[in-house]
Structures are given as C-alpha cells and as structure tokens.
Amino acid sequence: MEKEDRAYKAHCLVVPFPTQGHVNPMLQFSKRLQRKGLKVTLATTRSFRKLSSPPSTSIALETISDGYDEGGMAVAENIGDYLDRFREIGSRTLTELIEKLSDLGHKVHCIVYDAFMPWPLDVAKRFGIVGATFFTQSCAVDNIYYNVQQGLLKVPPSTDEADEILVPGVRVPLRASDMPSFVSVPSQYPAFLRMVVDQFSNVDKADWIFCNTFYELEVEEADWMSKFWPLLRTIGPTIPSMYLDKRHEDDKEYGYSLFKPNSDACLKWLNERQKGSVAYVSFGSLAELGAEQMEELGWGLKNSNIYFLWVVREKEANKLPKGFAEAISEKGLVVSWCPQLEVLANEAVGCFVTHCGWNSTLEALSSGVPMVAVPQWTDQSTNAKYIMDVWKMGLRAQADEKGIVRREEIECCVREILEGERGKEITKNALKWKELAGKAADEGGSSDRNIDEFTAKLVQHANVHVAS
Ligand code: UDP
C-alpha cells in the first residue's frame, strides 16, 4: 500500500450523493481514474456506509456526515431539511476529511462531487483545489433542468398532453408526460425541484463537468451543454469493465448494495431458459408501485405466457397479487434483488421491463437488451421518451387516465419485443448501442479519451502545485 501510494500522480476525493444509484456510478468512475494512475478516495456518508454492504475495492473508502448518521435521508423530517443539514454538516466534515488526508500525507488535488449537492465546490475553492461536478443523469435531462434554472422553461411547461414542448438542448419535442416529474408536477416535489435546479447554481465556477453518458448517445445534447461549459466531458457509461469494454478482467463487481441479491437462484433459473426468451422486470432501488399497478403488472406478465424474472423488493412483496405465486408456477421467478448486470448479460434475457432509472437504462443499453419502459417519477419519463423515440431500443408502455399501465398493455409490449416484427428492429438497434457503449469506454474511445485528458491536466496541476 505504502509503495502504491507513493507511486500515484495526483489525488482525487470523490463525493457522491448517498443513494445506491448515485454512489455506484461514482465508484465505477473512481476505478477508471485509479487505472489511469490517480489515487482515489471515495467518501460516502456514515449512514450510507452503515446501511449498505461495501464493495471489495482497492479504492480508499472514507466517510463524511450528512447530519443523520443513524439512518440518513430516511429519518429526516423531509428532503428539504435533509439537504440543508447535509450542506451544513457535510461542508464541515468534508473539510475535516481533507485536512486529515493532508496530515496523513495524501494531499487532495481535486474533489469530484455529485451535482445534486453543489456545496463541495465551495469547500474545494476554500482549499484552492480543483472542483469537478459529476452529473449522474442524462444530458437531455440536465438540459431541461438548466432551462428551468435559467427561466427559459416555465414550470410546469404545460399540463395539456396535446402540446408539444420544445426545449433547447433536447432534440425531440416533448409532451407533458415526457417531462421529469419534478418539472411536470412541481407542487408534488418542491424540494426535489430545488435540488435538481440548484445543480446549476455554481456550475460556472466548476473546473470540470463530467456527465455519466457517452458522446455518441447524446451528441446534440452534449454539444449544446458544451457551448456554456467548454470543460464538459462525457465519461460514461460507468459500468464495470467486464460488462462494457472487457479490458480489465478483475473489474466485474458493481459496488455498494443496500439489498442482498439472490444471485445463484436467478442465474441457475436463467441458465435453464432459451436464448432471448425471458423478460427481466425491475423498478430499481427506490420506486414504490401502487398495489393496483403491481397487480396489473403481475397479471400482464402472467398472461403474456412468457418466462419472466421479476425483482420485487422485500418491502413491496405484500403488494403482489393474491394467488400469484401458485398461478405462475414455473413460468416466473420472483426475487427480492438480483445481480442486475449479470442478469442483463445472460443470453436468456430478451427484454427488460424497467422504470428507466438512468443506471438501468445505461446498463440495458450497454448490454444490448431492449426495454419496455414503465417510468415512475423523476427523470424516468424523459429517459423513456429517448429509449423509444431517439435510441429506438424499446417501447413505452402507455398508462391510462389514472396513470396505471394495464395488464393488456404490459402483455402487448413484452410480446411485441420478444415475438413481434418491431421487436426485431428494436433488438438490432439495442445491439448497435451495446457496441457503441463498449467502444466509448474502450481504449481511445470518446469517454476514455476524456478521462485521459482530465487525468493528464490534473497531474500537471498537481505537479505545478508541488513545485510552487
Ligand atoms: N439493481 C440491482 N439489482 C436489482 C435491481 C437493480 O443490482 O435487482 C441495480 C441496477 O443494476 C442499477 C441500480 O440498482 O445499477 C438502480 O439504479 P437506477 O438508476 O436504475 O434506479 P434507482 O434505483 O436509482 O431508481
């Protein structure tokens, strides 16, 4: 360790927002930086560290405090209070951590921080070190929030589904139902809206802007952002190498997990199925479906008569339709969590019924698995729009006037992808995106070059600093 530490070229402190879908992409990015010769320390909150099982990684792990060490966001009065306290206690404990690392001989040269919390940039500036903001959502979604922040897009833009909304930096016209929910129904999520808009509050002062996407996927969107911030770089997808460019055999593990996967059961079951015959169904780590939606989804899957692997988190299991387990017999497997990347990489999986979280979207894209989009909230509707109409690698299941996707619609979309004519075209496109994602991350690919450029400039900066 001593020897390795002395060999590093510069030191990055990476500070993610404390949810699984934010920590893991930044951990993957950390691994890529480390492979380029940087020392990386990842600082999660104490509460996140307590609640999750840590990955086995050579990245140094440290903690800061969000002011809620015994439970994190879940025990805060509301998200607004949480963010305010995190800013206050987080700034102080991040400062202490930088001082501690410096005392130990590991001077920090750069803070890479999640754009959901803009305050680490102030800490970086106080120490005179480089500040790099990391956007964890798509550039299209970032551009929507930026337009809101600039007052160029009113909130909500329209509530009439017939209206086409043109947003600068978004290449397709959007309907109200394609907008991020924080923008389309702001009264439901005032604190979240403030958080996503505040991502841009001090971004002009950031030295670098990283986006977890890849250039070929969002050319127009990334170019539009780059007009304002020339040091914006696409560095994704942030997925372990063995599921992407396959350059590093030891890089297979995804990272932190708040839930324990039923890995053996899932993979054994999938290995007994034929190629492209299974629908994998998951709504990520946070979404809570209503009982009626769960029921429609369940019976839709059953009625499709297609094999399915459905992740229903333990807390959600009480919403499974009555008599469901007996009714599906060997056609379906319901688990409480699974190793998603391994599942998507399994050749039995032919489609992914997803809530369109950005990580799940990137993972499906990088694995070449077509999607049935069933977005729930936050940026998922915009991701669904792009999946269907821009990247043409999936279908969006239409909800009824109550906002519920009915069983017939689920059945129809799954069958269309696995058995229909459109499905063949969609699967072809999905494989194209898989190839492009792998190339972006591979040596000399767009994301790899961007990471090289950042590393080289940071090392230069660190050397100048040592010399002066
Ligand atoms: N995931 C997993 N096993 C599951 C379901 C999800 O490992 O059974 C992982 C998935 O690979 C992804 C993350 O959980 O990396 C979900 O992130 P996403 O952004 O898609 O959604 P969120 O959970 O933030 O809503």
XYZ file of C-alpha atoms and ligand atoms in Angstrom:
493
model
C 0.000 0.000 0.000
C 2.812 2.373 1.004
C 4.615 1.705 -2.247
C 1.461 2.091 -4.319
C 0.564 5.318 -2.541
C 3.918 6.888 -3.305
C 3.501 5.964 -6.936
C 0.307 7.888 -7.543
C 0.310 11.007 -9.709
C -2.462 13.060 -8.097
C -5.232 12.507 -5.570
C -8.984 12.798 -6.236
C -11.570 12.834 -3.487
C -14.892 11.591 -4.853
C -18.078 12.627 -3.009
C -21.327 11.019 -4.196
C -24.926 11.710 -3.207
C -25.808 8.934 -0.744
C -28.156 6.671 -2.713
C -27.138 3.439 -4.363
C -27.876 4.765 -7.864
C -25.503 7.682 -7.292
C -22.705 6.076 -5.263
C -22.116 3.172 -7.634
C -21.610 5.191 -10.837
C -19.090 7.367 -8.997
C -17.344 4.277 -7.650
C -17.054 2.939 -11.208
C -15.666 6.282 -12.345
C -13.198 6.166 -9.423
C -11.927 2.805 -10.633
C -11.337 4.216 -14.105
C -9.415 7.171 -12.629
C -7.344 4.859 -10.466
C -6.385 2.782 -13.503
C -5.062 5.957 -15.081
C -2.629 6.339 -12.192
C -4.540 8.606 -9.797
C -5.108 7.911 -6.130
C -8.824 7.995 -5.422
C -10.621 8.251 -2.102
C -14.388 7.764 -2.109
C -16.243 9.480 0.726
C -19.793 8.274 1.356
C -21.924 9.358 4.283
C -21.640 7.452 7.545
C -25.287 6.453 7.322
C -24.873 5.076 3.804
C -21.800 3.136 4.903
C -23.771 1.609 7.790
C -26.791 0.661 5.693
C -25.015 -0.857 2.706
C -22.662 -3.752 2.185
C -19.373 -2.289 0.939
C -17.695 -3.498 -2.252
C -14.334 -5.194 -2.314
C -12.254 -2.495 -3.945
C -8.783 -1.031 -3.822
C -10.291 2.478 -3.785
C -9.716 4.083 -0.365
C -13.053 4.448 1.460
C -13.740 7.271 3.900
C -16.841 8.884 5.336
C -18.331 12.307 5.896
C -21.552 13.107 7.741
C -24.923 14.239 6.429
C -26.020 15.047 9.980
C -28.131 11.883 10.149
C -25.561 9.208 10.960
C -28.214 6.810 12.258
C -30.406 6.379 9.187
C -29.655 9.083 6.625
C -32.336 10.572 4.406
C -34.988 8.117 5.609
C -35.000 9.550 9.132
C -35.007 13.227 8.142
C -38.234 15.175 8.574
C -38.333 15.903 4.857
C -35.958 16.099 1.913
C -35.635 19.901 2.217
C -34.411 19.626 5.823
C -32.121 16.779 4.852
C -30.429 18.757 2.084
C -29.976 21.827 4.309
C -28.417 19.824 7.126
C -26.250 17.847 4.718
C -24.903 21.113 3.322
C -24.015 22.370 6.795
C -22.615 19.208 8.393
C -21.294 17.871 5.090
C -19.224 21.011 4.425
C -17.685 20.797 7.889
C -16.911 17.066 7.832
C -15.612 17.218 4.252
C -13.247 19.994 5.332
C -12.070 17.847 8.261
C -11.549 14.877 5.961
C -9.404 16.891 3.534
C -7.297 18.126 6.456
C -6.957 14.608 7.838
C -5.874 13.196 4.483
C -3.382 16.012 4.080
C -1.931 15.335 7.566
C -1.527 11.698 6.529
C 0.479 12.808 3.508
C -2.324 12.404 0.960
C -2.963 15.954 -0.136
C -6.175 16.172 -2.139
C -5.779 17.801 -5.571
C -9.353 17.544 -6.801
C -12.866 16.977 -5.457
C -15.248 15.196 -7.826
C -18.722 15.760 -6.378
C -22.254 14.803 -7.311
C -24.087 17.729 -8.916
C -27.092 17.042 -6.623
C -25.039 18.776 -3.904
C -23.226 21.840 -5.180
C -21.561 22.785 -1.887
C -18.383 20.629 -2.129
C -17.250 23.112 -4.792
C -17.154 25.856 -2.137
C -15.017 23.575 0.031
C -12.692 22.863 -2.922
C -12.330 26.587 -3.630
C -11.500 27.324 0.010
C -8.606 24.853 -0.231
C -7.608 26.149 -3.682
C -8.052 22.719 -5.238
C -9.755 21.613 -8.447
C -13.545 21.123 -8.329
C -15.249 18.770 -10.782
C -19.002 18.338 -10.784
C -20.429 14.971 -11.794
C -23.882 14.854 -13.389
C -25.456 11.454 -12.825
C -28.411 11.940 -15.201
C -28.613 12.155 -18.981
C -27.544 15.347 -20.752
C -31.100 15.689 -22.095
C -32.456 15.776 -18.535
C -29.677 18.113 -17.380
C -30.590 20.466 -20.215
C -34.246 20.527 -19.139
C -33.252 21.479 -15.579
C -30.809 24.083 -16.871
C -33.554 25.692 -18.950
C -35.743 25.823 -15.834
C -32.897 27.337 -13.807
C -32.366 29.993 -16.458
C -36.074 30.842 -16.522
C -36.334 29.700 -20.156
C -38.780 26.898 -19.375
C -41.726 27.606 -17.150
C -42.759 25.088 -14.524
C -44.876 23.189 -15.364
C -44.269 23.853 -19.074
C -47.753 22.613 -19.966
C -50.319 20.309 -18.451
C -52.048 19.715 -21.764
C -50.823 16.443 -23.238
C -51.665 17.707 -26.738
C -48.979 20.441 -26.525
C -45.537 19.836 -27.970
C -42.858 21.363 -25.773
C -39.618 22.374 -27.465
C -36.696 22.571 -25.062
C -33.331 23.938 -26.225
C -30.758 21.149 -25.969
C -33.358 18.384 -26.272
C -33.560 17.040 -29.795
C -37.182 15.838 -29.752
C -40.379 17.708 -28.890
C -41.684 16.549 -25.518
C -45.207 16.099 -24.166
C -46.102 16.837 -20.546
C -45.818 13.101 -19.796
C -42.222 13.035 -21.124
C -41.043 15.705 -18.703
C -39.218 14.851 -15.465
C -41.895 14.680 -12.768
C -40.191 17.403 -10.697
C -40.909 19.755 -13.612
C -44.302 18.452 -14.771
C -45.830 18.238 -11.268
C -43.665 20.658 -9.261
C -46.186 21.026 -6.443
C -45.623 17.373 -5.516
C -41.841 17.680 -5.332
C -40.809 21.264 -4.420
C -37.621 20.268 -2.567
C -36.518 17.855 -5.295
C -37.138 20.507 -7.935
C -34.978 22.924 -5.973
C -32.269 20.270 -5.715
C -32.099 19.474 -9.437
C -32.246 23.138 -10.441
C -29.570 24.029 -7.860
C -27.198 21.706 -9.711
C -26.548 24.735 -11.888
C -26.288 27.307 -9.078
C -22.473 27.437 -9.093
C -21.590 25.243 -12.057
C -19.925 28.174 -13.831
C -17.221 28.077 -11.161
C -16.524 24.344 -11.548
C -13.237 23.449 -13.219
C -14.640 20.346 -14.918
C -18.094 18.992 -15.625
C -18.471 15.254 -16.040
C -21.588 13.601 -17.433
C -22.415 9.949 -16.964
C -23.322 9.324 -20.586
C -21.304 8.783 -23.748
C -20.906 11.212 -26.576
C -22.299 9.025 -29.360
C -25.505 8.545 -27.368
C -26.205 12.248 -26.805
C -24.303 14.178 -29.444
C -26.726 17.107 -29.756
C -27.419 17.272 -26.036
C -23.738 17.186 -25.019
C -22.770 19.699 -27.718
C -25.475 22.065 -26.509
C -24.167 21.920 -22.934
C -20.592 22.342 -24.117
C -21.465 25.742 -25.559
C -21.774 27.017 -21.982
C -19.121 24.871 -20.355
C -16.197 24.042 -22.623
C -14.742 21.724 -19.986
C -17.787 19.472 -20.029
C -16.808 15.868 -20.731
C -18.838 12.686 -21.207
C -17.194 9.859 -19.261
C -19.770 7.038 -19.177
C -21.297 4.641 -19.089
C -19.998 3.981 -15.578
C -20.247 0.219 -15.677
C -17.586 -2.341 -14.663
C -15.207 -3.046 -17.496
C -16.193 -6.715 -17.914
C -19.736 -5.652 -18.848
C -18.528 -2.956 -21.204
C -15.101 -2.763 -22.859
C -13.839 -6.010 -21.256
C -10.326 -4.604 -20.838
C -9.957 -5.413 -17.150
C -10.765 -8.942 -16.056
C -10.770 -8.068 -12.364
C -13.402 -5.349 -12.848
C -16.699 -7.198 -12.560
C -18.150 -6.053 -9.283
C -20.707 -3.285 -9.345
C -20.308 -1.844 -5.889
C -22.413 -0.996 -2.889
C -25.671 -2.770 -2.339
C -28.485 -1.882 0.016
C -30.089 -5.269 -0.665
C -28.782 -8.809 -0.790
C -29.112 -10.417 -4.234
C -30.458 -13.946 -4.792
C -27.680 -14.445 -7.327
C -27.476 -18.232 -7.503
C -31.223 -18.726 -7.810
C -31.522 -16.128 -10.591
C -28.616 -17.338 -12.659
C -29.494 -21.030 -12.293
C -33.052 -20.297 -13.398
C -31.901 -18.148 -16.341
C -29.398 -20.754 -17.471
C -32.256 -23.199 -17.941
C -34.090 -20.853 -20.336
C -33.626 -20.455 -24.051
C -31.767 -17.554 -25.640
C -33.801 -14.331 -25.746
C -36.866 -15.904 -24.132
C -37.045 -14.133 -20.748
C -38.450 -10.756 -19.711
C -36.440 -9.316 -16.818
C -38.549 -6.946 -14.700
C -37.215 -4.465 -12.152
C -38.053 -0.992 -10.876
C -34.742 -0.246 -9.186
C -33.910 0.523 -5.597
C -36.390 3.283 -4.746
C -39.631 3.184 -6.750
C -42.739 2.130 -4.851
C -45.506 0.873 -7.103
C -49.120 1.164 -6.007
C -50.953 -2.078 -5.238
C -53.128 -1.684 -8.329
C -50.112 -1.191 -10.593
C -48.417 -4.248 -9.062
C -51.489 -6.299 -9.724
C -51.759 -5.156 -13.362
C -48.063 -5.763 -13.913
C -48.222 -9.220 -12.366
C -51.193 -10.408 -14.376
C -49.820 -8.808 -17.545
C -46.634 -10.834 -17.165
C -48.545 -13.997 -16.404
C -50.947 -13.503 -19.335
C -48.082 -12.929 -21.775
C -47.203 -16.593 -21.183
C -43.548 -15.607 -21.432
C -40.868 -16.550 -18.905
C -40.131 -13.675 -16.531
C -37.722 -12.840 -13.730
C -39.261 -10.155 -11.526
C -37.456 -8.239 -8.786
C -39.878 -7.278 -6.025
C -38.058 -5.702 -3.100
C -38.954 -7.187 0.291
C -40.882 -4.061 1.322
C -43.022 -4.302 -1.833
C -43.771 -8.026 -1.630
C -47.061 -7.525 0.233
C -48.446 -5.874 -2.913
C -48.056 -8.975 -5.083
C -51.466 -10.123 -6.341
C -53.175 -12.793 -4.230
C -52.566 -16.314 -5.507
C -49.843 -15.059 -7.855
C -47.107 -17.498 -6.851
C -49.384 -20.507 -7.466
C -50.716 -19.075 -10.722
C -47.343 -18.506 -12.382
C -45.826 -21.918 -11.493
C -42.543 -22.395 -13.375
C -43.128 -19.515 -15.822
C -41.924 -16.827 -13.462
C -39.340 -16.316 -10.755
C -39.876 -13.539 -8.217
C -36.791 -12.485 -6.220
C -36.147 -9.667 -3.779
C -32.964 -8.439 -5.515
C -30.655 -9.720 -8.247
C -27.222 -9.052 -9.714
C -28.686 -6.884 -12.493
C -25.639 -6.587 -14.712
C -25.129 -10.342 -14.692
C -28.801 -10.850 -15.431
C -28.758 -8.410 -18.357
C -25.627 -10.086 -19.683
C -27.293 -13.525 -19.606
C -28.315 -14.521 -23.106
C -31.675 -15.858 -21.918
C -32.840 -12.273 -21.280
C -34.621 -10.834 -24.306
C -36.202 -7.736 -22.815
C -36.135 -5.563 -19.724
C -39.339 -4.164 -18.236
C -37.871 -1.171 -16.424
C -38.697 2.022 -14.553
C -35.975 3.655 -16.710
C -33.716 4.816 -13.890
C -30.661 6.247 -15.609
C -28.365 3.458 -14.389
C -30.757 0.755 -15.507
C -31.132 2.497 -18.866
C -27.368 2.681 -19.386
C -26.944 -0.910 -18.238
C -29.579 -2.167 -20.683
C -28.071 -0.089 -23.469
C -24.581 -1.377 -22.743
C -25.850 -4.968 -22.600
C -27.879 -4.620 -25.808
C -31.169 -5.539 -24.097
C -34.357 -3.888 -25.475
C -36.628 -2.227 -22.950
C -40.290 -1.927 -22.095
C -40.378 1.466 -20.426
C -42.686 1.897 -17.432
C -41.411 5.175 -15.918
C -42.499 6.159 -12.401
C -41.080 9.542 -11.443
C -38.055 11.918 -11.545
C -36.121 11.715 -14.871
C -37.570 8.350 -15.879
C -40.232 9.647 -18.300
C -37.646 11.594 -20.280
C -35.404 8.533 -20.388
C -38.404 6.522 -21.630
C -39.008 9.055 -24.421
C -35.400 8.750 -25.582
C -35.435 4.944 -25.294
C -38.425 4.714 -27.604
C -38.141 7.659 -29.996
C -34.470 8.625 -30.114
C -32.442 5.477 -29.496
C -35.274 3.291 -30.782
C -34.400 0.473 -28.440
C -37.667 -0.052 -26.658
C -41.365 0.649 -26.309
C -43.012 2.896 -23.763
C -45.979 1.182 -22.146
C -48.855 3.664 -22.151
C -50.618 4.432 -18.890
C -54.385 5.001 -18.720
C -56.059 8.172 -17.445
C -55.455 7.017 -13.847
C -51.741 6.722 -14.569
C -51.833 2.910 -14.420
C -50.273 0.713 -17.091
C -52.862 -2.017 -17.589
C -52.161 -5.741 -17.929
C -53.096 -5.805 -21.634
C -50.528 -3.095 -22.358
C -47.776 -4.929 -20.449
C -48.576 -8.151 -22.253
C -48.694 -6.431 -25.636
C -45.334 -4.612 -25.214
C -43.473 -7.648 -23.890
C -44.771 -9.871 -26.674
C -44.077 -7.242 -29.318
C -40.440 -7.068 -28.260
C -39.881 -10.789 -27.803
C -42.017 -12.083 -30.659
C -43.130 -9.218 -32.929
C -41.717 -7.648 -36.094
C -40.947 -4.343 -34.353
C -39.051 -6.342 -31.762
C -36.546 -7.486 -34.373
C -35.699 -3.905 -35.356
C -35.533 -2.811 -31.724
C -33.219 -5.705 -30.845
C -30.964 -4.776 -33.773
C -30.754 -1.193 -32.508
C -30.075 -2.400 -28.978
C -27.078 -4.370 -30.221
C -25.811 -1.294 -32.055
C -25.904 0.701 -28.805
C -24.119 -2.085 -26.976
C -21.279 -1.866 -29.455
C -21.096 1.918 -29.298
C -21.138 1.956 -25.483
C -18.285 -0.567 -25.377
C -16.281 1.453 -27.904
C -16.757 4.711 -25.968
C -15.236 3.119 -22.865
C -12.544 1.160 -24.677
C -9.008 2.433 -25.213
C -9.136 5.513 -27.443
C -12.955 5.720 -27.260
C -14.683 9.041 -26.581
C -15.117 8.551 -22.830
C -11.674 7.008 -22.406
C -10.022 9.960 -24.154
C -11.915 12.390 -21.938
C -10.744 10.587 -18.803
C -7.170 10.622 -20.156
C -7.379 14.349 -20.789
C -8.670 15.088 -17.288
C -6.016 12.873 -15.704
C -3.182 14.491 -17.666
C -4.328 18.025 -16.779
C -4.831 17.157 -13.126
C -1.372 15.611 -12.880
C 0.092 18.726 -14.483
C -1.809 20.885 -11.980
C -0.640 18.733 -9.056
C 2.992 18.977 -10.186
C 2.796 22.732 -10.575
C 1.345 22.894 -7.104
C 4.141 20.815 -5.615
C 6.765 22.886 -7.413
C 5.366 26.265 -6.398
N -30.134 -3.208 -9.344
C -29.593 -4.405 -8.961
N -30.427 -5.447 -8.710
C -31.762 -5.351 -8.818
C -32.310 -4.131 -9.240
C -31.465 -3.076 -9.504
O -28.374 -4.540 -8.856
O -32.450 -6.346 -8.556
C -29.214 -2.066 -9.588
C -29.138 -1.735 -11.054
O -28.130 -2.528 -11.666
C -28.830 -0.252 -11.055
C -29.421 0.246 -9.744
O -29.745 -0.907 -8.972
O -27.437 -0.045 -11.058
C -30.685 1.033 -9.959
O -30.349 2.293 -10.405
P -31.328 3.134 -11.310
O -30.653 4.442 -11.589
O -31.736 2.361 -12.480
O -32.607 3.327 -10.423
P -32.862 3.846 -8.930
O -32.682 2.689 -8.043
O -31.868 4.956 -8.647
O -34.270 4.322 -9.002
